[in-house]
XYZ file of C-alpha atoms in Angstrom:
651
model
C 16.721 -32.538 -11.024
C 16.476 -33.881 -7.420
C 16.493 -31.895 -4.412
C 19.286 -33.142 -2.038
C 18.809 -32.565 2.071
C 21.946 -31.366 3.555
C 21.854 -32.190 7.534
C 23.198 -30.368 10.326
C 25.370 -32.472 12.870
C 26.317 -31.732 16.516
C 29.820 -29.517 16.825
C 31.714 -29.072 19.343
C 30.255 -26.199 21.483
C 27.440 -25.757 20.466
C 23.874 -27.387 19.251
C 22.549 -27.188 16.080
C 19.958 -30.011 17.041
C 17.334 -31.149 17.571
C 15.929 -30.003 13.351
C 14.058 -30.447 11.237
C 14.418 -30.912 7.506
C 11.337 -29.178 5.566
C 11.284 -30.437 1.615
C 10.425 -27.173 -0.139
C 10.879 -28.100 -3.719
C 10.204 -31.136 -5.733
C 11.877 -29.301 -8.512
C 13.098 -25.640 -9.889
C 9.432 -25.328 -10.398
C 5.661 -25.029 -8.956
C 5.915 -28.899 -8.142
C 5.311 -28.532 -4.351
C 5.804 -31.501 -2.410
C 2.790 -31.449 0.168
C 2.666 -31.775 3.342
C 6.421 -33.565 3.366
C 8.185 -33.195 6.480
C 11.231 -35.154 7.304
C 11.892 -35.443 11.593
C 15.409 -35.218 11.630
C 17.271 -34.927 15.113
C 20.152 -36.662 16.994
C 19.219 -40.127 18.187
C 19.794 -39.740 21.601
C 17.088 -37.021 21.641
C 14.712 -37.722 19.350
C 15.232 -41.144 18.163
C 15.080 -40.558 14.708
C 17.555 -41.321 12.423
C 18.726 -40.166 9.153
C 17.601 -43.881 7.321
C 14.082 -43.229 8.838
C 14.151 -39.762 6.834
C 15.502 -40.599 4.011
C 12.966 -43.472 3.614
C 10.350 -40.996 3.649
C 11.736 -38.476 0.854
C 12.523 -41.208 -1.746
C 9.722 -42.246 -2.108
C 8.920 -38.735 -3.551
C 11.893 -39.207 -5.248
C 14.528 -36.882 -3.572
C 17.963 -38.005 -2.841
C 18.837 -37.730 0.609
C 22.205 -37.144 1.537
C 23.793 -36.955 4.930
C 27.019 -34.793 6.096
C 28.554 -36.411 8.667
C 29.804 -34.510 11.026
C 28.747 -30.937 9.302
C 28.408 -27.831 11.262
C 27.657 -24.856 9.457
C 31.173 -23.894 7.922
C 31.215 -27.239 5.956
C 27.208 -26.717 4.708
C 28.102 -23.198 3.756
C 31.152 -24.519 1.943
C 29.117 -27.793 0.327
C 26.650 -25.564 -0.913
C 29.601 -23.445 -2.539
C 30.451 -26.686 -4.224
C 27.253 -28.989 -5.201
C 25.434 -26.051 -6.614
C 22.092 -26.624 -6.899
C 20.746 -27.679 -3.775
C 18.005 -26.591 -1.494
C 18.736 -27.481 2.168
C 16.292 -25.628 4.568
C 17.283 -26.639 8.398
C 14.600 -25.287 10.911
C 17.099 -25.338 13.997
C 15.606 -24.499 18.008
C 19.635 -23.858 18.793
C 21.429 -22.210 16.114
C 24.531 -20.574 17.272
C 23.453 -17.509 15.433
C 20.172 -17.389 16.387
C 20.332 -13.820 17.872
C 20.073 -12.983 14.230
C 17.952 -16.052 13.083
C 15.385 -15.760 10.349
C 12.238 -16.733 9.913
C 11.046 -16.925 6.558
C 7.184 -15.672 5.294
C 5.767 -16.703 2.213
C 4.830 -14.299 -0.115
C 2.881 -16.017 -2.361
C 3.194 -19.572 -2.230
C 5.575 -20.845 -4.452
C 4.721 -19.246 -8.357
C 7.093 -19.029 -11.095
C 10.365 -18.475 -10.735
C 9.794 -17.538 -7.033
C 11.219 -19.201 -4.153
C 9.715 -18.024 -0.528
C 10.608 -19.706 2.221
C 8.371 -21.208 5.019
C 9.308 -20.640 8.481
C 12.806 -21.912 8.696
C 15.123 -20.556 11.603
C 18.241 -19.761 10.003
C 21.639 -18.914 10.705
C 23.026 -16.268 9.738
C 25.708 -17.925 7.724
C 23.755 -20.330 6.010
C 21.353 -17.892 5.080
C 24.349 -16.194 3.077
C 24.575 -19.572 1.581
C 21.239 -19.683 0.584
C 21.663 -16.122 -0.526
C 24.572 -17.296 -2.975
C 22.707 -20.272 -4.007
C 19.379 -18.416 -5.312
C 20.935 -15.379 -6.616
C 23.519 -17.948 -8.770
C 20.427 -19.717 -9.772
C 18.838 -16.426 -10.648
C 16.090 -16.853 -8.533
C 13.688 -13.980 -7.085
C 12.994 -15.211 -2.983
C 12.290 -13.992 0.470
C 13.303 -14.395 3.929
C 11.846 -12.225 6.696
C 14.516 -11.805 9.606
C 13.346 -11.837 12.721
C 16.150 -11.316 15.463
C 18.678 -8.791 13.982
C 20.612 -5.616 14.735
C 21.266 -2.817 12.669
C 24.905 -3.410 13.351
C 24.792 -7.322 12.892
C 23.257 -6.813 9.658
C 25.623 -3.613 8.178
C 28.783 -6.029 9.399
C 27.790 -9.488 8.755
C 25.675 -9.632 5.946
C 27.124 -8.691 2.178
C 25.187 -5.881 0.870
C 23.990 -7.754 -2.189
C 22.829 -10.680 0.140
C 20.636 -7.858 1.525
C 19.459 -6.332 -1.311
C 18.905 -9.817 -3.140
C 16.952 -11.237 -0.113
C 14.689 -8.175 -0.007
C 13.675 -7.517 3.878
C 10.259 -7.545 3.923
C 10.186 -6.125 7.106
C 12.878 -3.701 7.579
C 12.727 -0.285 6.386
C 14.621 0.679 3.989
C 16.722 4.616 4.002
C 19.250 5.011 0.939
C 18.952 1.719 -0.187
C 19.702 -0.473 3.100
C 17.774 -2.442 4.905
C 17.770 -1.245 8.645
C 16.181 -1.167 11.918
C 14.591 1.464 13.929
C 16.569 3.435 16.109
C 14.828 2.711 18.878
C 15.298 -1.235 17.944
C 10.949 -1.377 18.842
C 8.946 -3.469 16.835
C 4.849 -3.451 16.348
C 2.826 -6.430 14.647
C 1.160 -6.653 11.677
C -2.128 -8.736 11.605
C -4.141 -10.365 9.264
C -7.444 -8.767 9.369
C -9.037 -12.108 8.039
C -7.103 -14.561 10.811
C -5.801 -12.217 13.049
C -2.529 -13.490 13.434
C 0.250 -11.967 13.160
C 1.889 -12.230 9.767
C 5.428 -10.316 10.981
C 6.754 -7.360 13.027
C 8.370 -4.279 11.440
C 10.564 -1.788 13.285
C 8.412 0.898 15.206
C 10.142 4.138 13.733
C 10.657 7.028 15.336
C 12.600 11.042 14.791
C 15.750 9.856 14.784
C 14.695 7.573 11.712
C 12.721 9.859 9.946
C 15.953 12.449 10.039
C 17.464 9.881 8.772
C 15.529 8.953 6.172
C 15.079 13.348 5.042
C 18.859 13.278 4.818
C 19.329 10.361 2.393
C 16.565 12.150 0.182
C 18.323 15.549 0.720
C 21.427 14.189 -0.479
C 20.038 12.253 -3.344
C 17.791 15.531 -4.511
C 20.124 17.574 -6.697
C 21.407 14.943 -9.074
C 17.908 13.332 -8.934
C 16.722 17.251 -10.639
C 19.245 17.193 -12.614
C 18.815 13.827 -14.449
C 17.730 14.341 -17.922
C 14.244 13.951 -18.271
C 14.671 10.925 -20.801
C 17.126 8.792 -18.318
C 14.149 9.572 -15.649
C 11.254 8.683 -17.565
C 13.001 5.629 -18.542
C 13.856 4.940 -14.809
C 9.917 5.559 -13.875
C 8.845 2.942 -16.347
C 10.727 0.446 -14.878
C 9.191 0.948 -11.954
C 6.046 -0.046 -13.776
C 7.442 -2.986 -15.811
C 8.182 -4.485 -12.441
C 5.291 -3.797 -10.480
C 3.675 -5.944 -13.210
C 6.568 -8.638 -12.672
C 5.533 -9.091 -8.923
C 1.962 -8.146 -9.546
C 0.904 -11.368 -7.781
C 2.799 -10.895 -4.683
C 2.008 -7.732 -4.276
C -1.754 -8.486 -4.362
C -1.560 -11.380 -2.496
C 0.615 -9.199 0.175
C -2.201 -6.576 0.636
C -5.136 -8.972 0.823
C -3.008 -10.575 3.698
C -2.495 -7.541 5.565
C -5.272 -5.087 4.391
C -8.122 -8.246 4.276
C -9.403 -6.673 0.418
C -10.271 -9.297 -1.730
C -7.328 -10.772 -3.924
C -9.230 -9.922 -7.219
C -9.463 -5.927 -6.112
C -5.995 -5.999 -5.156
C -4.923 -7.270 -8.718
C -6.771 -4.132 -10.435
C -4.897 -2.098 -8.072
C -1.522 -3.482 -8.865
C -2.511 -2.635 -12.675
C -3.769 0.776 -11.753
C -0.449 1.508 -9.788
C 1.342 0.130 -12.863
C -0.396 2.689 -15.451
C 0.002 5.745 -12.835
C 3.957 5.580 -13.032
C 3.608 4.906 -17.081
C 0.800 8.142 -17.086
C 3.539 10.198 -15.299
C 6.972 8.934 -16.606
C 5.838 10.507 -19.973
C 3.917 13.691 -18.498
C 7.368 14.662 -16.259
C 9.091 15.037 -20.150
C 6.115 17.692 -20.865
C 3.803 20.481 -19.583
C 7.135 21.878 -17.710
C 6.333 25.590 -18.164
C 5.234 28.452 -20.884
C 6.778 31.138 -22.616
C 4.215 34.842 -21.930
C 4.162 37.774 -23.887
C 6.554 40.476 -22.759
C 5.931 43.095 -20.700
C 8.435 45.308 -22.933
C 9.926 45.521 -25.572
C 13.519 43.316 -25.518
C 12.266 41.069 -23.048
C 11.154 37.349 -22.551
C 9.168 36.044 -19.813
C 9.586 32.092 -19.231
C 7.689 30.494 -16.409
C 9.146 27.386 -15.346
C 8.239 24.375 -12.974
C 10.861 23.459 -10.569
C 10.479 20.258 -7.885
C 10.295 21.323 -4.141
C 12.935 18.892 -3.182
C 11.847 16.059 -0.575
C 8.461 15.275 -0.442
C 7.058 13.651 2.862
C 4.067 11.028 1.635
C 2.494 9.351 4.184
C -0.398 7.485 2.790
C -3.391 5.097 4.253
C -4.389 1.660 4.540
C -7.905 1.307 1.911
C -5.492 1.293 -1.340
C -1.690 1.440 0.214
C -0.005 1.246 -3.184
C -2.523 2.867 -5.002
C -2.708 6.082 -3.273
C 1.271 5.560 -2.642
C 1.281 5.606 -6.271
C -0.616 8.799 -7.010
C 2.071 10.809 -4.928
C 5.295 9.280 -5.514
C 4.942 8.977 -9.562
C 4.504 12.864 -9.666
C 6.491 13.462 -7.437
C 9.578 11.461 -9.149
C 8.527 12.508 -12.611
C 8.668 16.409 -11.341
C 12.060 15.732 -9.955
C 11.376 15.487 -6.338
C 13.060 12.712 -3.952
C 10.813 10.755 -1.861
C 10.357 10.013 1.916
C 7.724 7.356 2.260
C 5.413 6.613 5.107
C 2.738 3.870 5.085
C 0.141 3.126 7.223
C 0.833 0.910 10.194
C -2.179 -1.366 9.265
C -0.343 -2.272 5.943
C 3.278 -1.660 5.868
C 4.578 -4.991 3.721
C 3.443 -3.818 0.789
C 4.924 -0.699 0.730
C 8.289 -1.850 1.876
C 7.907 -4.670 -0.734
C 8.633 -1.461 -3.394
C 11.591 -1.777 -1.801
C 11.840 -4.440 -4.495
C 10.488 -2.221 -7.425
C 12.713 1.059 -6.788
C 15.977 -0.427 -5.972
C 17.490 0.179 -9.552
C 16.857 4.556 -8.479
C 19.706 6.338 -7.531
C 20.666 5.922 -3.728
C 18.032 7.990 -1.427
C 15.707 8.936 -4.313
C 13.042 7.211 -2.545
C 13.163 5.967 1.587
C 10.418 3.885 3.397
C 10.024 3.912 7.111
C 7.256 2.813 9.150
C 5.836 3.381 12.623
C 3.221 5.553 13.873
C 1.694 8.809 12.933
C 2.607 10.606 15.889
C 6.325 8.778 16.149
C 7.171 8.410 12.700
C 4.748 10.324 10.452
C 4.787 14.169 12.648
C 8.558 14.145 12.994
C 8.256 14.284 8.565
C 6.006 17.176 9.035
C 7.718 19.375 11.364
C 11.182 18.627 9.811
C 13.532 21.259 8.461
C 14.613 18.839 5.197
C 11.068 18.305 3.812
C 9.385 21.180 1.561
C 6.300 19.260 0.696
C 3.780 16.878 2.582
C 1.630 14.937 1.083
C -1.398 13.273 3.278
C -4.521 11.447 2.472
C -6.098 10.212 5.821
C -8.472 11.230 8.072
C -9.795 15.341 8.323
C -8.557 15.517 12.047
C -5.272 14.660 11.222
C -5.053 16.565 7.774
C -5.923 19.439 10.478
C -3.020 18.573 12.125
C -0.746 18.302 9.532
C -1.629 22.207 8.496
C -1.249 23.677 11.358
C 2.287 21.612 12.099
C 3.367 22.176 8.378
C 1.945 26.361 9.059
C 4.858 27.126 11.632
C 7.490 26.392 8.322
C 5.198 28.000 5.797
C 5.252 24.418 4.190
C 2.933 23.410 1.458
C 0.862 20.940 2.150
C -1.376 18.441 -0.239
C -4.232 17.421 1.579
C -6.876 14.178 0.660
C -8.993 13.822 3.258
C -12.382 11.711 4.120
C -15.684 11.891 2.184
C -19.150 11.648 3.050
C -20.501 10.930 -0.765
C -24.282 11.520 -1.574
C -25.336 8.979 -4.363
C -28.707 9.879 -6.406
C -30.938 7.705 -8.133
C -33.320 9.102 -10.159
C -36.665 7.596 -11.282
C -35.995 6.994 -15.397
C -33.175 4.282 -14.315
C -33.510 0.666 -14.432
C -33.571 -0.157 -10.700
C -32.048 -3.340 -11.383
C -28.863 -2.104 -12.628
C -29.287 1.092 -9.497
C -29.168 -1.418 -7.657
C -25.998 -3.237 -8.684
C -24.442 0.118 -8.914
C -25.509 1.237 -5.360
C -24.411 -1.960 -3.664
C -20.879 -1.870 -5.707
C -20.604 1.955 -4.841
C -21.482 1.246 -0.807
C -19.829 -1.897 -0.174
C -16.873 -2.121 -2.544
C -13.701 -2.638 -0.130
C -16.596 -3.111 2.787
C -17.215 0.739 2.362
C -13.781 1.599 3.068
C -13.382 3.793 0.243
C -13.053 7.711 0.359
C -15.287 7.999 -1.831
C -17.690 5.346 -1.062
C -21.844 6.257 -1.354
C -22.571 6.934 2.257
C -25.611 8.791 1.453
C -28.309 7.758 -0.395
C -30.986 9.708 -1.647
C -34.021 7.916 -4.227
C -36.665 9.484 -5.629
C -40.183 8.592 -4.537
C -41.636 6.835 -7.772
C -39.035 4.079 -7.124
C -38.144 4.142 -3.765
C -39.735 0.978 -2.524
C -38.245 -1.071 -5.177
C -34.601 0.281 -5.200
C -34.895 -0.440 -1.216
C -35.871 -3.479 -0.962
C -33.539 -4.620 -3.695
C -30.281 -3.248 -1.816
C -31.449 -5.374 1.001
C -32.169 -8.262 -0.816
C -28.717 -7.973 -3.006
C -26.689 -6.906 -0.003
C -27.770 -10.158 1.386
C -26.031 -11.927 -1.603
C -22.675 -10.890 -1.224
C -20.412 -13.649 -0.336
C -17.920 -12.801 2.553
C -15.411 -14.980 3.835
C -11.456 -15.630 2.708
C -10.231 -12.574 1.175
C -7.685 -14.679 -0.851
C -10.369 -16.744 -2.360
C -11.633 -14.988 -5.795
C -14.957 -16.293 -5.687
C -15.189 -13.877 -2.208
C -17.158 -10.239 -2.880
C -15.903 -9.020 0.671
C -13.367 -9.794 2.956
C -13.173 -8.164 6.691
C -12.436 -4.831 7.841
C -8.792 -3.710 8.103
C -9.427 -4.199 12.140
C -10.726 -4.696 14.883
C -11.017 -0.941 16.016
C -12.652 0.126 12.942
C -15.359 -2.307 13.147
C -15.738 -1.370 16.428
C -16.204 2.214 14.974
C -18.929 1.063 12.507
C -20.953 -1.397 15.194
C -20.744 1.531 17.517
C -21.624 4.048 14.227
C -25.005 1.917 13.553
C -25.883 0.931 17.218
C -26.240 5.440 17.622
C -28.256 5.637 14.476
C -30.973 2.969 15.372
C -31.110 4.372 18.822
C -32.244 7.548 16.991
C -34.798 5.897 14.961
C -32.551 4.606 11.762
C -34.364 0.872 10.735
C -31.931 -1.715 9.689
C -33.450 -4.013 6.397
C -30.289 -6.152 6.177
C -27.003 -7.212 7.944
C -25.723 -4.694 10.670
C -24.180 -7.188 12.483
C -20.990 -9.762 12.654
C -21.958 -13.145 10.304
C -21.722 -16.238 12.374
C -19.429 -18.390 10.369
C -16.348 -16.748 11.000
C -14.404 -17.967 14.591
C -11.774 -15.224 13.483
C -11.195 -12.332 11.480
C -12.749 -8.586 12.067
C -15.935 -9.415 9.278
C -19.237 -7.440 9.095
C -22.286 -7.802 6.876
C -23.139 -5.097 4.531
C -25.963 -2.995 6.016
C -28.832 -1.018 4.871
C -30.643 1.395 6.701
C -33.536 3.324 6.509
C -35.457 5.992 8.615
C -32.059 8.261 8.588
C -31.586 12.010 8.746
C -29.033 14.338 9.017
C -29.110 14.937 12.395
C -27.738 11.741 12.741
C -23.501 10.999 12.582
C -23.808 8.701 10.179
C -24.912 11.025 7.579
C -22.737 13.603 8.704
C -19.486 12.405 8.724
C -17.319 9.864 7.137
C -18.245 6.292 8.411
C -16.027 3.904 6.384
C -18.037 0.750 6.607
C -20.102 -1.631 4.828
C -23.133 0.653 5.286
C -26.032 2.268 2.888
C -28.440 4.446 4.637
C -31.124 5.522 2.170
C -33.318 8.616 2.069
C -36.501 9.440 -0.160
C -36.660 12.704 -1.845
C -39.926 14.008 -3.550
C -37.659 15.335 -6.993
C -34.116 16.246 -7.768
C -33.858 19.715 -6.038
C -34.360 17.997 -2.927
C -31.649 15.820 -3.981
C -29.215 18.006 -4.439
C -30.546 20.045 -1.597
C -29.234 17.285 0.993
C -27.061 16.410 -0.971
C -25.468 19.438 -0.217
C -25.672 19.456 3.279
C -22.497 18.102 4.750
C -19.052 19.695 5.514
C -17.592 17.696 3.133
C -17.025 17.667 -0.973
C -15.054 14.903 -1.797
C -17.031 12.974 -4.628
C -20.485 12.185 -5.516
C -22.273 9.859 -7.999
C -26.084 10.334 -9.927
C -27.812 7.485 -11.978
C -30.191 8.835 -14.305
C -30.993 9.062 -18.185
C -32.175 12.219 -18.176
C -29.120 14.567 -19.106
C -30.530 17.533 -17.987
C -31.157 16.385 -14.572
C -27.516 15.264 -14.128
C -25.734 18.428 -15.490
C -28.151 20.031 -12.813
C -26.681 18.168 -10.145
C -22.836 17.668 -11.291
C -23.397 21.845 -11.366
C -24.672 22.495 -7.898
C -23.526 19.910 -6.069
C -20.122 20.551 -4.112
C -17.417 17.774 -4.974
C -13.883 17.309 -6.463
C -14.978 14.538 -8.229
C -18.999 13.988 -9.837
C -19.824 10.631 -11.596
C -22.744 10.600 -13.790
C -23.784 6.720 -14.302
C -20.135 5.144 -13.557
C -19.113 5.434 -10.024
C -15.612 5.295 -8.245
C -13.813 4.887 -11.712
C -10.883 6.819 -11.702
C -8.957 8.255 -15.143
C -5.100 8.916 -14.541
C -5.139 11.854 -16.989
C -8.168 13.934 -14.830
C -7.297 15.016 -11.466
C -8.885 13.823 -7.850
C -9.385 15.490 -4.691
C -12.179 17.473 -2.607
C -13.690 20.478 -1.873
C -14.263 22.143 1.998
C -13.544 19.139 4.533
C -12.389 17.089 2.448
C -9.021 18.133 1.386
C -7.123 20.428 -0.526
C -4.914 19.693 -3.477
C -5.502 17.341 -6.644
C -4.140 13.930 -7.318
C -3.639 12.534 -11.159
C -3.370 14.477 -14.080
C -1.100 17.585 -14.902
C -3.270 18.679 -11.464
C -1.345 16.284 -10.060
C 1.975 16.792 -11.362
C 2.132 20.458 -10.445
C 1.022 19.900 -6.931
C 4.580 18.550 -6.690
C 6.179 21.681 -8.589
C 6.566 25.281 -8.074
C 6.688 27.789 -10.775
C 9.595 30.631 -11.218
C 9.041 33.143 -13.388
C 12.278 33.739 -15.447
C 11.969 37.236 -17.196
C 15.183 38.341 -19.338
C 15.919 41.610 -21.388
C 18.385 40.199 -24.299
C 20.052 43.908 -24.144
C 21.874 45.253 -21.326
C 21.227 49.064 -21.020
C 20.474 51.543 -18.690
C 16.324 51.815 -18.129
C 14.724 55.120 -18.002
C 12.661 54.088 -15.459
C 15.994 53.662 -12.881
C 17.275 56.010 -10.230
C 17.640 58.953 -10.827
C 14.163 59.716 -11.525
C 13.576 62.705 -14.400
């Protein structure tokens, strides 16, 4: 099948030239044809002609085909008629340019999937392209970059919206829409810092908006049979496998974790909605023994009704997933908030829950303070659910306190990692690095404390330096990459500024600790290890969420689990040792939601997460995790009405 190249002519009052014809498909397939740009513009300008073009694309053997005196009516109306064809027209003076789109590519060009690269299109032949792909049945995506709320309700079809899927819109009972305010912010790549696309900068207005589509959407949404729901949740998983690719490619872009992390995390999101579309048809309450005779006592689970979940940047759909698949499966409707670091891929679910009920689940984005507090404090939410940082988790609780509103709480770590001296130092090793460094230490449960004992101290340290030196950084997208670069700029800032206080107080640095070399752009940092650290120092005190293992020597395993101990916070914590005795020791004195004994940061769907003092309050996963999101009634009933002894007037 050849690709034809529809052309854009000069008419009458306005200019749809100079353009410039971009060949995006060889075929209805992966055959890309590189680097192939046809100039195309109106001779008096540009002095190019249409021969000079066509020239060019047959010998890649496209057809090109010229429309004489086309403006956009006739393409719109051509493309209606010589179905397929592929014409993308990157236009400087479109008469609709106000709402103009520029196009972002997903994921290069895979599959079935068509993404388009950087065209400028009008609005009316992007409805054209709309028709053309959705006839074809073809999954695509455009990104718009010029266009009002009002431009988009009244000009483009609903179905053109939902099939284009906005990448960076939000989306409130099912439509794609701007802020209020009609402010924008700009997400980076951490890796190139460029900008890869704005998204609207949301704000009160937007998040009322947003609690009343999930208000109205709650009642039938509880009262959905629990088979229909659990069939609608494991959609949701079928097609987060579907666009598994995109999805990791789109948080690598905007989150800078390697591609081959964010792949396990699309599959671990995937089995979190299967995990909890099956437990939301069980465990929904108990039958007690009565109190007295004639009587029944059921206690029952009941959803809270909208659920705020505003959720961070380390895993954005993971830890989107651990609160919105409980939620859903316990009845609940959804208000979704990602971090401002990583918004695409949440709005890309967008995407995965558009076949829920109107309103079941809404995604805005903006700021904490703008778009996340205005969630809290609002009269239409019952439940808030937060993983982030402890000063805003304070926050949160205190805002939430005026309403008496629940609140589910996951907030930083500081995790102590022990390596006793019966282990193989060789695989300590590979397990400390993975444990410190994994996602460049921007893990909530990441080892941020390490404490050896003496026999094998020497060795375990200087083989952490020597591995940490090994670890390949660079191109996040590239699999053969073990790190990419923090999310940004200000928290590497945080961890230079973190390290450069702990050497000033004596800490010694064995590897790393500063930026590598190679890299003109992108916010990297070598993986760090440290010696000569206490705890009087901040970095073993608090949360530090870098590529950093400071390492301690302790004389046996009290001491261990002695400093171990000795922080504010009880979020998780990890022991490698052979010696079973030893660990049970330490996984029953040591203070932490969550204690690994020789496998580190794995996660089980069916066993709940969450911390302990600083760290949080609250579980995530298993039926933990499911009743944070449900209350229980108690439903007592005497099967025979008659008056009770025990009832005015007293004898």
């Amino acid at each position: 099948m050849k690709i034809k190249l529809a052309h854009l002519k000069q008419e009458k009052n306005y200019t749809c030239l100079p353009a410039t014809i971009r060949i995006v498909l060889k075929h209805f397939k992966v055959d890309i044809a590189e680097g192939l740009i046809a100039k195309v513009s109106n001779t008096s300008k540009r002095g190019t002609n249409l021969e000079e073009a066509a020239e060019g694309v047959e010998a890649f053997g496209f057809k090109a085909i010229e429309l004489e005196e086309a403006g956009l009516a006739e393409l719109v109306e051509y493309l209606d008629k010589n179905l397929p064809v592929i014409a993308v027209v990157d236009a400087e003076y479109l008469p609709y340019s106000k709402i103009g789109l520029h196009a972002i590519v997903v994921n290069g060009l895979e599959g079935n999937r068509i993404s388009f690269i950087d065209p400028a299109l009008g609005e009316r032949t992007f409805i054209a392209f709309a028709h053309l792909l959705q006839s074809l049945g073809r999954s695509w995506s455009l990104r718009p970059r010029h266009i009002s709320q009002a431009q988009a309700e009244n000009q483009i079809p609903q179905k053109e919206k939902i099939g284009n899927f906005m990448l960076n819109h939000m989306w409130i009972n099912h439509e794609f829409v701007e802020s209020a305010s009609k402010q924008r912010f700009e997400v980076i790549n951490p890796a190139t810092e460029e900008v890869i696309t704005t998204v609207p900068r949301g704000n009160a207005e937007d998040a009322e908006r947003a609690v009343a589509a999930a208000n109205a959407a709650f009642k039938p949404w509880r009262k959905m049979g629990s088979l229909e729901r659990k069939e609608m949740i494991h959609e949701i998983a079928r097609k987060i496998r579907e666009h598994g690719e995109e999805l990791a490619a789109l948080i690598t872009h905007e989150g800078g974790k390697p591609l081959i992390e964010n792949r396990d995390e699309v599959e671990w999101v995937a089995s979190c909605f299967e995990y909890y579309a099956e437990l939301g048809r069980d465990q929904i309450g108990r039958v007690v023994a009565p109190a007295f005779e004639h009587q029944m006592s059921l206690v029952v689970k009941e959803p809270y009704g909208v659920v705020a979940c505003i959720v961070p940047w380390n895993y954005p759909i993971l830890l989107m997933a651990w609160k919105v698949a409980p939620a859903l499966a316990a009845g609940n409707t959804v208000v979704l908030k990602p971090s401002e670091l990583t918004p695409l891929c949440n709005l890309f679910f967008a995407k995965i829950f558009a076949h829920l009920p109107k309103g079941v689940v809404n995604i805005i984005t903006g700021y904490g303070k703008e778009a996340g507090e205005p969630l809290v404090t609002s009269k239409g939410t019952q439940l808030i659910a937060f993983t982030g940082s402890v000063d805003t988790g304070r926050h949160i609780a205190m805002l939430a306190a005026q309403q008496l509103k629940k609140t589910h709480l996951e907030l930083g770590g500081n995790d102590p990692f022990i390596v006793c001296d019966d282990v193989d130092v060789d695989i300590a090793v590979r397990a400390g690095a993975w444990t410190a460094f994994l996602n460049n230490g921007q893990v909530c449960t990441s080892a941020e404390r390490f404490y050896v004992l003496e026999p094998i101290a020497k060795k375990f340290i200087e083989g952490m330096a020597e591995f940490s030196k090994s670890l390949r950084l660079g191109n996040p997208m590239e699999t053969s990459v073990d790190l990419g670069p923090l999310v940004s700029d200000a928290q590497r800032r945080k961890v230079e500024a973190r390290l450069a206080q702990s050497v000033q107080q004596g800490a010694k640095v064995l590897s790393g600790g500063k930026r590598p070399t190679q890299f003109a752009k992108g916010y990297f940092f070598e993986p760090t290890v440290l010696t000569n650290v206490n705890e009087s120092m901040e970095l073993m005190r608090s949360e530090t969420f870098g590529p950093i293992a400071p390492i301690q020597v302790v004389k046996n395993i009290e001491e261990a689990i002695e400093r171990a101990n000795a922080s504010e916070y009880g979020l998780g914590a990890s022991i490698l040792t052979n010696d079973l005795e030893k660990a049970m020791l330490a996984a029953d004195n040591i203070k932490a939601g969550t204690f690994w004994i020789n496998d580190p940061l794995t996660d089980n769907d069916a066993a709940p997460f969450g911390g302990m003092r600083l760290s949080g309050n609250g579980r995530e996963l298993g039926l933990e995790g499911l009743d944070e999101f449900r209350e229980a009634k108690h439903i007592l009933i005497d099967y025979k009405l008659e008056k009770k002894s025990y009832w005015f007037p007293y004898k």
